[in-house]
PDB file of C-alpha atoms in Angstrom:
ATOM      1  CA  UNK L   1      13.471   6.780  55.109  1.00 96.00           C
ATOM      2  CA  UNK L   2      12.390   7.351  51.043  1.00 97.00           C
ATOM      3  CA  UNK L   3      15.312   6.569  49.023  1.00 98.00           C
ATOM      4  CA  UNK L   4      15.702   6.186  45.129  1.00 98.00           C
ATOM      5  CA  UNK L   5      18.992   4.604  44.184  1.00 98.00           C
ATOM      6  CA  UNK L   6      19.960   4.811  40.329  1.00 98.00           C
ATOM      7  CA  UNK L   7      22.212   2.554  38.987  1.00 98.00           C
ATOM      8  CA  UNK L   8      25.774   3.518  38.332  1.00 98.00           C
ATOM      9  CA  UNK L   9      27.223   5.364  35.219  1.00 98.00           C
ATOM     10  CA  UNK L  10      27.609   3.573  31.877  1.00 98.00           C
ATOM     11  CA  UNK L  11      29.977   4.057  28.957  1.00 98.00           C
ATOM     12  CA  UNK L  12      28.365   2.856  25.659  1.00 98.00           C
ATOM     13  CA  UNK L  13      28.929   2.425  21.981  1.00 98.00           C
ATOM     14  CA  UNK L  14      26.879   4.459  19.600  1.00 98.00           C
ATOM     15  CA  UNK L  15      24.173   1.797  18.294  1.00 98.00           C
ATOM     16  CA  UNK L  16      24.366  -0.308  21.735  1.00 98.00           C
ATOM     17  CA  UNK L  17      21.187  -0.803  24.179  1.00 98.00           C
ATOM     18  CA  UNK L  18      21.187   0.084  27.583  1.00 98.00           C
ATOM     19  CA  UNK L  19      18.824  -0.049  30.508  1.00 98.00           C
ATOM     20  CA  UNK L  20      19.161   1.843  33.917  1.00 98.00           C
ATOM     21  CA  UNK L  21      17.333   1.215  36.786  1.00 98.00           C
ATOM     22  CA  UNK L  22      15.968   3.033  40.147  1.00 98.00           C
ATOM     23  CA  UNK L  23      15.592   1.186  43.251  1.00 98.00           C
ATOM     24  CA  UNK L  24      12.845   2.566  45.660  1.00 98.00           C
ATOM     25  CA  UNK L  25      12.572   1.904  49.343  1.00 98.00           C
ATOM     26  CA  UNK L  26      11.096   3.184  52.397  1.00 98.00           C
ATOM     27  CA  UNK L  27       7.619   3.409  51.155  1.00 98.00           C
ATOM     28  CA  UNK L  28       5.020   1.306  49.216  1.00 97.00           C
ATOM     29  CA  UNK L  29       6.695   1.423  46.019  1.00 98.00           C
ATOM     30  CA  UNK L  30       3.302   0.622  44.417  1.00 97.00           C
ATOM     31  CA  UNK L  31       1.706   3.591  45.567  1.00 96.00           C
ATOM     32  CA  UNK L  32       3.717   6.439  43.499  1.00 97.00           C
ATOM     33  CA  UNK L  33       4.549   7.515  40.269  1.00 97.00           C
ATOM     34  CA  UNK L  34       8.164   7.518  39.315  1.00 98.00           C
ATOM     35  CA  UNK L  35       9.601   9.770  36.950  1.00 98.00           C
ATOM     36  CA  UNK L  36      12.667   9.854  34.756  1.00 98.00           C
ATOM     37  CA  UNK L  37      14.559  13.274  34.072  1.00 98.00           C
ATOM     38  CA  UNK L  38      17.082  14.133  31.161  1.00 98.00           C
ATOM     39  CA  UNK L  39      20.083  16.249  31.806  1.00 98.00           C
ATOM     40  CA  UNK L  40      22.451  17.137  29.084  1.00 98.00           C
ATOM     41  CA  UNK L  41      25.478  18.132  30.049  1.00 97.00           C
ATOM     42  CA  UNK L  42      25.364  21.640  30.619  1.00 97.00           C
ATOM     43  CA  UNK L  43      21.984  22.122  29.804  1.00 98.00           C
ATOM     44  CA  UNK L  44      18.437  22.070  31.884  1.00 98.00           C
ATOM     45  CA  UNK L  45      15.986  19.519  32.983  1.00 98.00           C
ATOM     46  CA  UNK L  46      13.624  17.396  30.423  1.00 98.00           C
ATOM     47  CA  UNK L  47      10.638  15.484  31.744  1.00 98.00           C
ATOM     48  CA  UNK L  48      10.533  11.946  30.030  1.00 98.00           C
ATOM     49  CA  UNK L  49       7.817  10.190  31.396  1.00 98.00           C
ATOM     50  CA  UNK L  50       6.623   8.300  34.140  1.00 98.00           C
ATOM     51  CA  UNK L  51       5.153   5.112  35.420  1.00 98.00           C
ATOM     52  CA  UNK L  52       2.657   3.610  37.744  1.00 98.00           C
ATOM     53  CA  UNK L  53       4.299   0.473  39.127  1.00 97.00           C
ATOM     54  CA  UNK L  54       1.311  -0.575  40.650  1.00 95.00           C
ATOM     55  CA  UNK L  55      -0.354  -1.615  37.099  1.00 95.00           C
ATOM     56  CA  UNK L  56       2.346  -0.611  35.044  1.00 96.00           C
ATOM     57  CA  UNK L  57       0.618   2.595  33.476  1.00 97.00           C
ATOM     58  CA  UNK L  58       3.449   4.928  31.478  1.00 98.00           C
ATOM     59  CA  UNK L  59       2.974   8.029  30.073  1.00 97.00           C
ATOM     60  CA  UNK L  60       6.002  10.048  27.849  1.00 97.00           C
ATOM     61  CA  UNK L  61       6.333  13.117  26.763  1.00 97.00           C
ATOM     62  CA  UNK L  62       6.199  13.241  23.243  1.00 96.00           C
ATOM     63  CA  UNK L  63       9.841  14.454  22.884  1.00 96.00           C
ATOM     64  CA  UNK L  64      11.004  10.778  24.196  1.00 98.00           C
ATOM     65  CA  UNK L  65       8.119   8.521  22.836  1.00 97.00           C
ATOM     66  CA  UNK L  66       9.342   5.595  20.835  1.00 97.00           C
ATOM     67  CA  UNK L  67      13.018   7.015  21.884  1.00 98.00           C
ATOM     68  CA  UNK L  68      12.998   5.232  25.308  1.00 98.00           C
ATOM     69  CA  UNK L  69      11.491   2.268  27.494  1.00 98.00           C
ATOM     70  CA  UNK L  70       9.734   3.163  30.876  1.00 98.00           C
ATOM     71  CA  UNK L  71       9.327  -0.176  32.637  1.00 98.00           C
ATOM     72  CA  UNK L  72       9.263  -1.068  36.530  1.00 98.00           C
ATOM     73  CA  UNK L  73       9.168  -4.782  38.510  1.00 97.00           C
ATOM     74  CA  UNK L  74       6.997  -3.665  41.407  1.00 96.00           C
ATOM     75  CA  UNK L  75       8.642  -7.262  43.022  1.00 97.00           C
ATOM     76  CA  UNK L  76      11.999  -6.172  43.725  1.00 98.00           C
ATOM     77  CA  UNK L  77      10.782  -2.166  44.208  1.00 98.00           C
ATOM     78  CA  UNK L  78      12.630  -1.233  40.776  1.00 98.00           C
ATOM     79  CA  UNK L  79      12.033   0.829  37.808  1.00 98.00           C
ATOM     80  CA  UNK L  80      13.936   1.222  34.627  1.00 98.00           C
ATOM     81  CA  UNK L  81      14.544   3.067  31.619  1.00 98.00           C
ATOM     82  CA  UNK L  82      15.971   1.699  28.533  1.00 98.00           C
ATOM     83  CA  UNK L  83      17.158   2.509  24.843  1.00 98.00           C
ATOM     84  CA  UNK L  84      17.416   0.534  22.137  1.00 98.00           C
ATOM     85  CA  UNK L  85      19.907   2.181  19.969  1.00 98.00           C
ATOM     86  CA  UNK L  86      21.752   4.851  22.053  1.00 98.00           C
ATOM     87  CA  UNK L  87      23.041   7.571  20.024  1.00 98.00           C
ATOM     88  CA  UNK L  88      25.812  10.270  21.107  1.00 98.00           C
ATOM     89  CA  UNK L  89      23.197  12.685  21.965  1.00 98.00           C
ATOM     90  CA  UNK L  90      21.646  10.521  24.556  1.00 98.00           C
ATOM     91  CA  UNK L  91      24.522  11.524  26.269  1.00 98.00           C
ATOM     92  CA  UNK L  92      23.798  13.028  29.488  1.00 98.00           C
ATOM     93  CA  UNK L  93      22.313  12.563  33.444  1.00 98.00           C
ATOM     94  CA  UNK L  94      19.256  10.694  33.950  1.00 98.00           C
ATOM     95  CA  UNK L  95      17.605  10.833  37.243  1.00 98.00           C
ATOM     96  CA  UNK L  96      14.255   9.341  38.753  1.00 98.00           C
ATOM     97  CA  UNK L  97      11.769  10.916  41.007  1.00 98.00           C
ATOM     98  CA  UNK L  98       8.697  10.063  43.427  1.00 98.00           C
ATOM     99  CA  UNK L  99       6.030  11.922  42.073  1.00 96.00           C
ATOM    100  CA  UNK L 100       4.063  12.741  44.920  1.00 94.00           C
ATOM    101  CA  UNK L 101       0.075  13.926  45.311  1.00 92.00           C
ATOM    102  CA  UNK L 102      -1.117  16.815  47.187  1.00 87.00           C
ATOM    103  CA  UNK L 103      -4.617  16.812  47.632  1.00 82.00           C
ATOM    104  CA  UNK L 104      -4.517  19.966  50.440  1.00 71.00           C
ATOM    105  CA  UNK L 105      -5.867  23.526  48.593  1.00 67.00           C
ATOM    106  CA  UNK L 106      -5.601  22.267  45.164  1.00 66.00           C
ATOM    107  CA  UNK L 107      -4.915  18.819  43.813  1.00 76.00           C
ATOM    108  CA  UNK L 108      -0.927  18.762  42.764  1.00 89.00           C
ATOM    109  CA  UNK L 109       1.961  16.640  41.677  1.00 93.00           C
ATOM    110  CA  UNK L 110       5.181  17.227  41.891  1.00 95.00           C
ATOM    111  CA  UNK L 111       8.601  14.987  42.343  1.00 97.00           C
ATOM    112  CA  UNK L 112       9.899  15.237  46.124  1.00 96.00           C
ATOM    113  CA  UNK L 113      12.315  12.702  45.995  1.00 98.00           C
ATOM    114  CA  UNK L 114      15.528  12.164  43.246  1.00 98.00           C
ATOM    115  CA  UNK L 115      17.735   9.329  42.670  1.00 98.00           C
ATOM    116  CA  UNK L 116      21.411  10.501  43.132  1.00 98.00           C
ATOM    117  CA  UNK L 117      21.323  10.246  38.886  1.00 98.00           C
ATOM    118  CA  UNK L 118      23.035   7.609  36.511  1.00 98.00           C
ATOM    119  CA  UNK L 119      25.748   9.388  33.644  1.00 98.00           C
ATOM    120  CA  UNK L 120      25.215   8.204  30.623  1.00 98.00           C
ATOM    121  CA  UNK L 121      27.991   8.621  28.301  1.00 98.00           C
ATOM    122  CA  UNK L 122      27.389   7.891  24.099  1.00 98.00           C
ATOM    123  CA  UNK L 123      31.000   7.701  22.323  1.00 97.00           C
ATOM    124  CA  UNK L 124      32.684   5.664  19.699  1.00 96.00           C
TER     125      UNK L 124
ATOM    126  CA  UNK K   1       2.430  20.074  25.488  1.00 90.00           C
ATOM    127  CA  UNK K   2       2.190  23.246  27.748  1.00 95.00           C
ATOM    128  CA  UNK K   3       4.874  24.862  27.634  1.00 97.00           C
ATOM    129  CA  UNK K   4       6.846  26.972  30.574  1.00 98.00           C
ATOM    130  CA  UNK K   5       8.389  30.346  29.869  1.00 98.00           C
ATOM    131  CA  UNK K   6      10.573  30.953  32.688  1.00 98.00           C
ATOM    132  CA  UNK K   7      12.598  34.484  33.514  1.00 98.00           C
ATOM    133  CA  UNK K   8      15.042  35.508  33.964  1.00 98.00           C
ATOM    134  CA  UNK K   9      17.285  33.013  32.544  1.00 98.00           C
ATOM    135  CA  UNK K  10      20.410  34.375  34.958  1.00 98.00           C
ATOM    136  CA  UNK K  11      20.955  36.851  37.409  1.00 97.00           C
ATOM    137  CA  UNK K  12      23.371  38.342  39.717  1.00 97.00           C
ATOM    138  CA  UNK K  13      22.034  39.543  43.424  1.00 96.00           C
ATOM    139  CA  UNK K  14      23.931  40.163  46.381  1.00 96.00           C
ATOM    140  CA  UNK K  15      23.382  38.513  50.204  1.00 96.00           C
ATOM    141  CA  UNK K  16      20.585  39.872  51.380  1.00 96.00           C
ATOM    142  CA  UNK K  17      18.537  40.529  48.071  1.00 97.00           C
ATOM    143  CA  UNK K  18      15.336  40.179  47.484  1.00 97.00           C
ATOM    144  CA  UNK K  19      14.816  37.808  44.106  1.00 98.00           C
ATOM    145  CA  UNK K  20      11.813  37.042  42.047  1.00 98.00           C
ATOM    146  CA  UNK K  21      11.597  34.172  39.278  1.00 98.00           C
ATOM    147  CA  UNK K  22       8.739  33.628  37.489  1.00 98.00           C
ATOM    148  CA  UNK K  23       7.081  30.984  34.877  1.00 98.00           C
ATOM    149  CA  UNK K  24       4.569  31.363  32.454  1.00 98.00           C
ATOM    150  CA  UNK K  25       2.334  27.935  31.494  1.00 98.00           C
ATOM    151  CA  UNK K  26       0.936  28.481  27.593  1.00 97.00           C
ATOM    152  CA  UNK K  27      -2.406  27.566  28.728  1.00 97.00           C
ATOM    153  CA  UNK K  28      -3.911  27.201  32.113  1.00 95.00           C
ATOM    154  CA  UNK K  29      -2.517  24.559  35.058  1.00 94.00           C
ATOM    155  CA  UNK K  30      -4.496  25.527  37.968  1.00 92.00           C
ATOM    156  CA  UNK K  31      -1.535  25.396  40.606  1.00 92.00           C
ATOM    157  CA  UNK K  32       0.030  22.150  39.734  1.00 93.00           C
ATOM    158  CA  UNK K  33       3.220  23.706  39.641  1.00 95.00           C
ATOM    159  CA  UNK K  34       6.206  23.348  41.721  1.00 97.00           C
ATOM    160  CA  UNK K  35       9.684  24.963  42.205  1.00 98.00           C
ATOM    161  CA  UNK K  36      12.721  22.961  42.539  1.00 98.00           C
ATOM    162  CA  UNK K  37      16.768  24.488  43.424  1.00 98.00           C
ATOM    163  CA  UNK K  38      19.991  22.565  41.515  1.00 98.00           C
ATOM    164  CA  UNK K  39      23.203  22.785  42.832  1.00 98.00           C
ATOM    165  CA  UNK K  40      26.551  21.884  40.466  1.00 96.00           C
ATOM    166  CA  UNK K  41      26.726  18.184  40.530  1.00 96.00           C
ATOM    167  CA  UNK K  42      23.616  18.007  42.608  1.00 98.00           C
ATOM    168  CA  UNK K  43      20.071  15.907  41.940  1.00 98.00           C
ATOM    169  CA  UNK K  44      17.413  18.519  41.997  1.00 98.00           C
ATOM    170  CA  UNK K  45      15.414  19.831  45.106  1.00 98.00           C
ATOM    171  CA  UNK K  46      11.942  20.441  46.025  1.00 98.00           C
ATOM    172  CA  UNK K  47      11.209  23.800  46.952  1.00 98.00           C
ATOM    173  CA  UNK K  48       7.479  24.715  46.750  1.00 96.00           C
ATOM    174  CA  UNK K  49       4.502  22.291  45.707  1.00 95.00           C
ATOM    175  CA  UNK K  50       1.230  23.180  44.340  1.00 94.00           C
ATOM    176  CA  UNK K  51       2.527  27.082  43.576  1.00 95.00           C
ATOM    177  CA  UNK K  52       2.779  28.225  47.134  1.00 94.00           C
ATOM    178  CA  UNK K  53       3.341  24.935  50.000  1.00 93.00           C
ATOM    179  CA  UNK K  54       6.761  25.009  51.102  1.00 95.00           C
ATOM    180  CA  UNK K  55       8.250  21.487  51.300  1.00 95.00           C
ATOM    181  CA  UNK K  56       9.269  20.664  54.735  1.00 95.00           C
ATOM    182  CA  UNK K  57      12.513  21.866  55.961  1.00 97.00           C
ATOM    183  CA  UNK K  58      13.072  24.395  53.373  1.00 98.00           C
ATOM    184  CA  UNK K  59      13.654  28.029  54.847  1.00 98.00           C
ATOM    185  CA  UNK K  60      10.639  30.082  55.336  1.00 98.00           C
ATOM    186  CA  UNK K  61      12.626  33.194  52.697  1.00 98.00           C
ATOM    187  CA  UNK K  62      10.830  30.515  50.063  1.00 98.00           C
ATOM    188  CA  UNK K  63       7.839  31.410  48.846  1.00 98.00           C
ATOM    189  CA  UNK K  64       6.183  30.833  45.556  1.00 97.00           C
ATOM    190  CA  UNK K  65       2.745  31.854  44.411  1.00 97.00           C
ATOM    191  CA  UNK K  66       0.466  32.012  41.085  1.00 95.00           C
ATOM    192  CA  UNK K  67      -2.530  30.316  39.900  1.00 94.00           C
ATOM    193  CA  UNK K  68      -3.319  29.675  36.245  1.00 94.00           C
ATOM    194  CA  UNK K  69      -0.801  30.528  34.179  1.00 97.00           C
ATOM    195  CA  UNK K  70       1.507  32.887  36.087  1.00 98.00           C
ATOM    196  CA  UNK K  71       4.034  32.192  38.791  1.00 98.00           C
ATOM    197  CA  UNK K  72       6.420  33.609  41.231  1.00 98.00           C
ATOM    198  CA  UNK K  73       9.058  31.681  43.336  1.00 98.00           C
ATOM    199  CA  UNK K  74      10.410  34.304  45.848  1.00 98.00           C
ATOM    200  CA  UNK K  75      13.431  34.706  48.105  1.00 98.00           C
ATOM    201  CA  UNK K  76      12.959  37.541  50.483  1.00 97.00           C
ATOM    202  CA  UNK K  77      16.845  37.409  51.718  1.00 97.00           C
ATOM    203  CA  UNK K  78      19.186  35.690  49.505  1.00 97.00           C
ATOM    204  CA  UNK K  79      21.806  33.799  51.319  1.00 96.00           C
ATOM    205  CA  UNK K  80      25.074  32.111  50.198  1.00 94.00           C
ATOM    206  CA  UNK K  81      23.903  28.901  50.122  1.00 96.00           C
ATOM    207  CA  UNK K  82      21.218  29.895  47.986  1.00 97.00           C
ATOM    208  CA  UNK K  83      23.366  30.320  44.380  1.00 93.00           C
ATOM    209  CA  UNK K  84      22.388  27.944  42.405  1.00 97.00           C
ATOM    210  CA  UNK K  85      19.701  26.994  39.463  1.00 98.00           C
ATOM    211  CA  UNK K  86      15.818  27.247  39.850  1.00 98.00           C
ATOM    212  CA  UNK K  87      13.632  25.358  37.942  1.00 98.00           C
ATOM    213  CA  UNK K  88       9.664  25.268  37.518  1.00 98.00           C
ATOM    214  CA  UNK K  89       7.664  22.387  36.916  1.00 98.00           C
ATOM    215  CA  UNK K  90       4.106  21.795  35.783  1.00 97.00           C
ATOM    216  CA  UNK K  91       2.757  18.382  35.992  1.00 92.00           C
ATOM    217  CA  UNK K  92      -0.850  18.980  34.833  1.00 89.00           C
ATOM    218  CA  UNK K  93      -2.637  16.191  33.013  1.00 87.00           C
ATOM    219  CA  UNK K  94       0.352  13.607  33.815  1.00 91.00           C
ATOM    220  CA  UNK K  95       2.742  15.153  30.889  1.00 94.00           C
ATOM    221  CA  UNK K  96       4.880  17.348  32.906  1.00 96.00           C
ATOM    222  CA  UNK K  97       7.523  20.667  31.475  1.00 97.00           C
ATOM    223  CA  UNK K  98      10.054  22.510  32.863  1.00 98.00           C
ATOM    224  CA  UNK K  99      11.090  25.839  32.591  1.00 98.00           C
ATOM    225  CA  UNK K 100      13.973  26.439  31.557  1.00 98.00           C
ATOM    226  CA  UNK K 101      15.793  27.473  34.366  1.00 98.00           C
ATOM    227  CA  UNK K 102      17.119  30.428  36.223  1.00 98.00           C
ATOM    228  CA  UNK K 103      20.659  30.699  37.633  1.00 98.00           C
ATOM    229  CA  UNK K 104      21.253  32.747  40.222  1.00 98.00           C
ATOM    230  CA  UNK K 105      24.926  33.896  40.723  1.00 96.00           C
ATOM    231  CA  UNK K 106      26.528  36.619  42.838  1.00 87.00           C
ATOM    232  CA  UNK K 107      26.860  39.900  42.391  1.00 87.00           C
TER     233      UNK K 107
END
C-alpha cells in the first residue's frame, strides 16, 4: 500500500528555521516525483515545487524560490521541506504528493497520493 | 507561469443536480490537467487525470473533459457526500498551478 506520512505540526518563532519531512513507502520511492502543497488557512492550494529523489532534481515555482528548501534522502524513503527564516505568513498546511505519470492517450502528471499534511503555525 | 482561471468560485445545487466546473489554462497544456475534491480538514483527492481518466474507485457521475486550454469537471447527480471544494491542476512543463477552487455547498 502507497503511503506518504508528513511529520507532525510545529509551533515556531517568527525568525526560527524549520524543516518537515514526508516519509514514502509502498513503492520505489526513487521512481516518483514528490510534491509539496501550501495551504493557508482558509484559503486554496499553492504548488511549491517538487523533487526527483532519484538524482535529486527540484524544480519551484517561482512564488516559493529562494523562500523554501526542497530536499529528499532517497536512503531512508524521505523528503523534506525547509525554511530558513519562517515568517507569520508561512503560517499554514503543507502537504506532499506522489506525482504520478500517465503515459495512456496523452502524456500527464498529476499527484494521486497526499500526505495526511503537517500545520505549520508562525507566532511570537 | 500558466495560470488557471477556474469558475465558479461557489455554488449551491441540490441532490441530484447536475454541476459543471470549469478551468481556463492562459496558454495551451495539452490535457495535463487533473481534478482533485477537498473536504474540511481533509488532504486533497484525485478525481480525474489527464482531463478526462477517472482515478480508480471514484464514482462513474465524475467526468472531466477539455484539451488545450479549456476544461470541464462534471457531476451528472450530485450526492451528499459530494459538498465539498474542487480544485484543477495543470502540471505542464514540471511547474504546476491550481485553480482557484470551487466550493460546492447545498442548496
Amino acid at each position: 500500500e502507497v503511503q506518504l506520512v508528513q511529520s507532525g505540526a510545529e509551533v515556531k518563532k517568527p525568525g526560527e528555521s524549520l524543516k518537515i519531512s514526508c516519509k514514502g513507502s509502498g513503492y520505489s520511492f526513487t521512481s516518483y516525483w514528490i510534491g509539496w502543497v501550501r495551504q493557508m488557512p482558509g484559503k486554496g492550494l499553492e504548488w511549491m515545487g517538487i523533487i526527483y529523489p532519484g538524482d535529486s532534481d527540484t524544480r519551484y515555482s517561482p512564488s516559493f524560490q529562494g523562500q523554501v528548501t526542497i530536499s529528499a534522502d532517497k536512503s531512508i524513503s524521505t523528503a523534506y521541506l525547509q525554511w530558513s527564516s519562517l515568517k507569520a505568513s508561512d503560517t499554514a498546511m503543507y502537504y506532499c504528493a506522489r506525482r504520478q505519470y500517465s503515459s495512456g492517450l496523452g502524456r500527464s502528471y498529476y499527484f494521486d497520493y497526499w500526505g495526511q499534511g503537517t500545520l505549520v503555525t508562525v507566532s511570537s | 507561469a500558466i495560470q488557471m482561471t477556474q469558475s465558479p468560485s461557489s455554488l449551491s445545487a441540490s441532490v441530484g443536480d447536475r454541476v459543471t466546473i470549469t478551468c481556463r489554462a492562459s496558454q495551451g497544456i495539452r490535457n495535463d490537467l487533473g481534478w482533485y475534491q477537498q473536504k474540511p480538514g481533509k488532504a486533497p483527492k484525485l478525481l480525474i487525470y489527464a482531463a478526462s481518466s477517472l482515478q480508480s474507485g471514484v464514482p462513474s457521475r465524475f467526468s472531466g473533459s477539455g484539451s488545450g486550454t479549456d476544461f470541464t469537471l462534471t457531476i451528472s447527480s450530485l450526492q451528499p457526500e459530494d459538498f465539498a471544494t474542487y480544485y484543477c491542476l495543470q502540471d505542464y512543463n514540471y511547474l504546476g498551478t491550481f485553480g482557484q477552487g470551487t466550493k460546492v455547498e447545498i442548496k
